[in-house]
C-alpha atoms as a printed R data frame, in Angstrom:
    type eleno elety resid chain resno      x       y       z
1   ATOM     1    CA   UNK     A     1 55.496 236.999 117.151
2   ATOM     2    CA   UNK     A     2 54.526 234.776 120.296
3   ATOM     3    CA   UNK     A     3 55.899 237.082 122.806
4   ATOM     4    CA   UNK     A     4 54.029 240.155 120.864
5   ATOM     5    CA   UNK     A     5 50.803 237.896 121.010
6   ATOM     6    CA   UNK     A     6 51.184 236.967 124.820
7   ATOM     7    CA   UNK     A     7 52.058 240.545 126.160
8   ATOM     8    CA   UNK     A     8 49.452 242.228 128.129
9   ATOM     9    CA   UNK     A     9 49.227 245.851 128.168
10  ATOM    10    CA   UNK     A    10 49.231 247.242 131.982
11  ATOM    11    CA   UNK     A    11 48.935 250.804 133.166
12  ATOM    12    CA   UNK     A    12 52.094 251.555 135.254
13  ATOM    13    CA   UNK     A    13 52.236 254.160 137.969
14  ATOM    14    CA   UNK     A    14 55.283 256.050 137.343
15  ATOM    15    CA   UNK     A    15 57.405 256.498 140.722
16  ATOM    16    CA   UNK     A    16 58.640 259.661 140.095
17  ATOM    17    CA   UNK     A    17 54.799 260.849 140.708
18  ATOM    18    CA   UNK     A    18 53.924 258.357 143.646
19  ATOM    19    CA   UNK     A    19 51.160 259.504 145.525
20  ATOM    20    CA   UNK     A    20 49.972 262.293 142.972
21  ATOM    21    CA   UNK     A    21 47.169 260.913 141.345
22  ATOM    22    CA   UNK     A    22 46.821 264.133 138.895
23  ATOM    23    CA   UNK     A    23 49.836 263.165 136.917
24  ATOM    24    CA   UNK     A    24 49.435 261.170 133.735
25  ATOM    25    CA   UNK     A    25 49.774 257.356 133.932
26  ATOM    26    CA   UNK     A    26 51.103 255.446 131.126
27  ATOM    27    CA   UNK     A    27 50.644 252.212 129.196
28  ATOM    28    CA   UNK     A    28 53.399 249.839 129.119
29  ATOM    29    CA   UNK     A    29 53.777 246.326 127.822
30  ATOM    30    CA   UNK     A    30 54.179 243.446 130.209
31  ATOM    31    CA   UNK     A    31 57.187 241.700 128.555
32  ATOM    32    CA   UNK     A    32 58.356 238.335 128.986
33  ATOM    33    CA   UNK     A    33 56.228 235.280 129.965
34  ATOM    34    CA   UNK     A    34 52.723 234.429 128.354
35  ATOM    35    CA   UNK     A    35 51.682 233.918 131.868
36  ATOM    36    CA   UNK     A    36 51.431 236.108 134.828
37  ATOM    37    CA   UNK     A    37 49.677 236.516 138.117
38  ATOM    38    CA   UNK     A    38 47.528 239.203 138.846
39  ATOM    39    CA   UNK     A    39 46.293 240.450 142.317
40  ATOM    40    CA   UNK     A    40 43.242 242.925 142.815
41  ATOM    41    CA   UNK     A    41 42.494 244.005 146.070
42  ATOM    42    CA   UNK     A    42 38.471 243.440 146.528
43  ATOM    43    CA   UNK     A    43 35.839 244.388 148.961
44  ATOM    44    CA   UNK     A    44 32.630 242.843 147.642
45  ATOM    45    CA   UNK     A    45 32.415 242.583 143.964
46  ATOM    46    CA   UNK     A    46 34.295 245.747 143.511
47  ATOM    47    CA   UNK     A    47 37.967 247.160 143.751
48  ATOM    48    CA   UNK     A    48 38.711 247.900 147.582
49  ATOM    49    CA   UNK     A    49 38.753 251.777 147.601
50  ATOM    50    CA   UNK     A    50 41.519 252.014 150.254
51  ATOM    51    CA   UNK     A    51 44.907 249.631 150.066
52  ATOM    52    CA   UNK     A    52 45.224 249.915 153.848
53  ATOM    53    CA   UNK     A    53 42.069 248.538 154.575
54  ATOM    54    CA   UNK     A    54 41.762 245.840 152.084
55  ATOM    55    CA   UNK     A    55 41.314 242.233 153.720
56  ATOM    56    CA   UNK     A    56 41.191 240.005 150.399
57  ATOM    57    CA   UNK     A    57 43.214 239.701 147.397
58  ATOM    58    CA   UNK     A    58 41.479 238.482 144.438
59  ATOM    59    CA   UNK     A    59 44.505 236.564 142.584
60  ATOM    60    CA   UNK     A    60 43.970 235.679 138.740
61  ATOM    61    CA   UNK     A    61 46.324 233.834 136.703
62  ATOM    62    CA   UNK     A    62 46.410 234.945 133.084
63  ATOM    63    CA   UNK     A    63 47.549 233.223 130.004
64  ATOM    64    CA   UNK     A    64 47.220 234.710 126.240
65  ATOM    65    CA   UNK     A    65 45.194 237.430 127.274
66  ATOM    66    CA   UNK     A    66 42.526 234.986 129.470
67  ATOM    67    CA   UNK     A    67 41.836 234.807 132.888
68  ATOM    68    CA   UNK     A    68 42.805 231.141 133.395
69  ATOM    69    CA   UNK     A    69 42.037 230.559 137.510
70  ATOM    70    CA   UNK     A    70 40.798 232.549 140.039
71  ATOM    71    CA   UNK     A    71 41.242 232.198 143.674
72  ATOM    72    CA   UNK     A    72 41.239 234.416 146.722
73  ATOM    73    CA   UNK     A    73 43.589 234.849 149.691
74  ATOM    74    CA   UNK     A    74 42.879 236.665 152.759
75  ATOM    75    CA   UNK     A    75 45.085 239.787 153.197
76  ATOM    76    CA   UNK     A    76 46.109 242.476 155.515
77  ATOM    77    CA   UNK     A    77 47.972 245.690 154.511
78  ATOM    78    CA   UNK     A    78 49.036 246.283 157.998
79  ATOM    79    CA   UNK     A    79 50.555 242.893 158.773
80  ATOM    80    CA   UNK     A    80 53.932 242.737 160.479
81  ATOM    81    CA   UNK     A    81 55.530 241.346 157.026
82  ATOM    82    CA   UNK     A    82 54.081 243.629 155.455
83  ATOM    83    CA   UNK     A    83 51.848 243.508 152.144
84  ATOM    84    CA   UNK     A    84 54.999 243.549 149.686
85  ATOM    85    CA   UNK     A    85 56.366 240.618 151.037
86  ATOM    86    CA   UNK     A    86 52.999 238.764 150.741
87  ATOM    87    CA   UNK     A    87 52.313 239.815 147.335
88  ATOM    88    CA   UNK     A    88 55.873 238.519 146.504
89  ATOM    89    CA   UNK     A    89 55.328 235.243 148.489
90  ATOM    90    CA   UNK     A    90 52.299 234.604 146.019
91  ATOM    91    CA   UNK     A    91 54.295 235.302 142.894
92  ATOM    92    CA   UNK     A    92 52.016 238.399 142.138
93  ATOM    93    CA   UNK     A    93 53.237 240.371 139.111
94  ATOM    94    CA   UNK     A    94 50.781 243.157 138.984
95  ATOM    95    CA   UNK     A    95 48.812 244.814 141.583
96  ATOM    96    CA   UNK     A    96 45.614 246.638 140.832
97  ATOM    97    CA   UNK     A    97 44.291 248.719 143.526
98  ATOM    98    CA   UNK     A    98 42.273 251.578 144.872
99  ATOM    99    CA   UNK     A    99 43.917 254.390 146.994
100 ATOM   100    CA   UNK     A   100 47.505 253.651 148.199
101 ATOM   101    CA   UNK     A   101 50.246 255.329 150.325
102 ATOM   102    CA   UNK     A   102 53.442 256.546 148.873
103 ATOM   103    CA   UNK     A   103 55.312 253.775 151.333
104 ATOM   104    CA   UNK     A   104 53.065 250.877 150.407
105 ATOM   105    CA   UNK     A   105 53.339 251.912 146.413
106 ATOM   106    CA   UNK     A   106 57.479 252.339 146.921
107 ATOM   107    CA   UNK     A   107 57.727 249.179 148.766
108 ATOM   108    CA   UNK     A   108 55.440 246.873 146.315
109 ATOM   109    CA   UNK     A   109 57.397 248.393 143.284
110 ATOM   110    CA   UNK     A   110 60.516 247.543 145.080
111 ATOM   111    CA   UNK     A   111 59.666 244.133 144.920
112 ATOM   112    CA   UNK     A   112 59.176 244.537 140.791
113 ATOM   113    CA   UNK     A   113 55.409 244.177 141.032
114 ATOM   114    CA   UNK     A   114 53.738 246.643 138.698
115 ATOM   115    CA   UNK     A   115 51.395 248.727 140.229
116 ATOM   116    CA   UNK     A   116 47.965 249.987 138.731
117 ATOM   117    CA   UNK     A   117 46.510 252.143 141.653
118 ATOM   118    CA   UNK     A   118 43.438 254.629 142.204
119 ATOM   119    CA   UNK     A   119 40.973 252.450 140.253
120 ATOM   120    CA   UNK     A   120 37.517 251.679 141.014
121 ATOM   121    CA   UNK     A   121 34.728 249.600 139.822
122 ATOM   122    CA   UNK     A   122 33.370 246.148 139.210
123 ATOM   123    CA   UNK     A   123 36.265 243.569 139.827
124 ATOM   124    CA   UNK     A   124 34.814 241.185 137.374
125 ATOM   125    CA   UNK     A   125 34.805 243.794 134.596
126 ATOM   126    CA   UNK     A   126 38.139 245.188 135.259
127 ATOM   127    CA   UNK     A   127 39.998 241.516 135.466
128 ATOM   128    CA   UNK     A   128 38.338 240.851 132.045
129 ATOM   129    CA   UNK     A   129 39.452 244.151 130.307
130 ATOM   130    CA   UNK     A   130 42.990 244.157 131.945
131 ATOM   131    CA   UNK     A   131 43.417 240.279 130.738
132 ATOM   132    CA   UNK     A   132 42.358 241.288 127.305
133 ATOM   133    CA   UNK     A   133 45.230 244.266 127.377
134 ATOM   134    CA   UNK     A   134 42.549 246.829 127.487
135 ATOM   135    CA   UNK     A   135 43.158 250.225 129.296
136 ATOM   136    CA   UNK     A   136 41.751 251.017 132.492
137 ATOM   137    CA   UNK     A   137 42.185 254.705 132.382
138 ATOM   138    CA   UNK     A   138 40.084 256.993 132.554
139 ATOM   139    CA   UNK     A   139 37.114 254.799 132.333
140 ATOM   140    CA   UNK     A   140 37.999 252.909 135.888
141 ATOM   141    CA   UNK     A   141 39.994 255.720 137.740
142 ATOM   142    CA   UNK     A   142 38.744 256.926 140.914
143 ATOM   143    CA   UNK     A   143 36.786 260.031 141.108
144 ATOM   144    CA   UNK     A   144 38.909 262.818 141.670
145 ATOM   145    CA   UNK     A   145 42.312 261.335 140.414
146 ATOM   146    CA   UNK     A   146 42.388 263.132 136.919
147 ATOM   147    CA   UNK     A   147 44.705 262.477 134.420
148 ATOM   148    CA   UNK     A   148 46.129 265.312 132.320
149 ATOM   149    CA   UNK     A   149 47.655 264.719 128.581
150 ATOM   150    CA   UNK     A   150 46.685 264.706 125.271
151 ATOM   151    CA   UNK     A   151 44.098 262.298 123.844
152 ATOM   152    CA   UNK     A   152 42.672 261.294 127.532
C-alpha cells in the first residue's frame, strides 16, 4: 500500500519514437522509492524551450507527492562532460524539458533517467502537477507536438 501511495505518475517518452513529437506519449508509474529527485530545465519562470540552450536546472525533491525542497544548478548541455553525466552526478531520476535532440535523449535515457520532453509552460505549475501525479499531456505539450491516440 505504501508503495502504491508513494508512486508518482510520470510521462515517459518511448525510446522507439525518440525525436518524433507526433507519436503518443504514455503515462508510466515510477516504481520504487517514495522519494525522488526531479530536474526541469528552466528559463525564468518557464520550462526552457530548447534543452541545448538551457543554462539552469531546477532540482526538486519529491516525497509522498509533495515538493519538499527546491534548488537551482548551473547547467550547460554543451559541456564537455555531457548533460547526462551532470544529471547522473546530481542523482536526478526524471528530467522535464522542452525540445531535445535524439542524441541527448538517448544519452539521458541510457543513464536510467526518465525523460519528459517537449513540455512548455509555467515551471511552478508543472512542478506541482507532476509531483501530485497529474498528467502534463496534452496541456503542457509544446505547440506543434501533437499527440495521437484515443482519449487524448
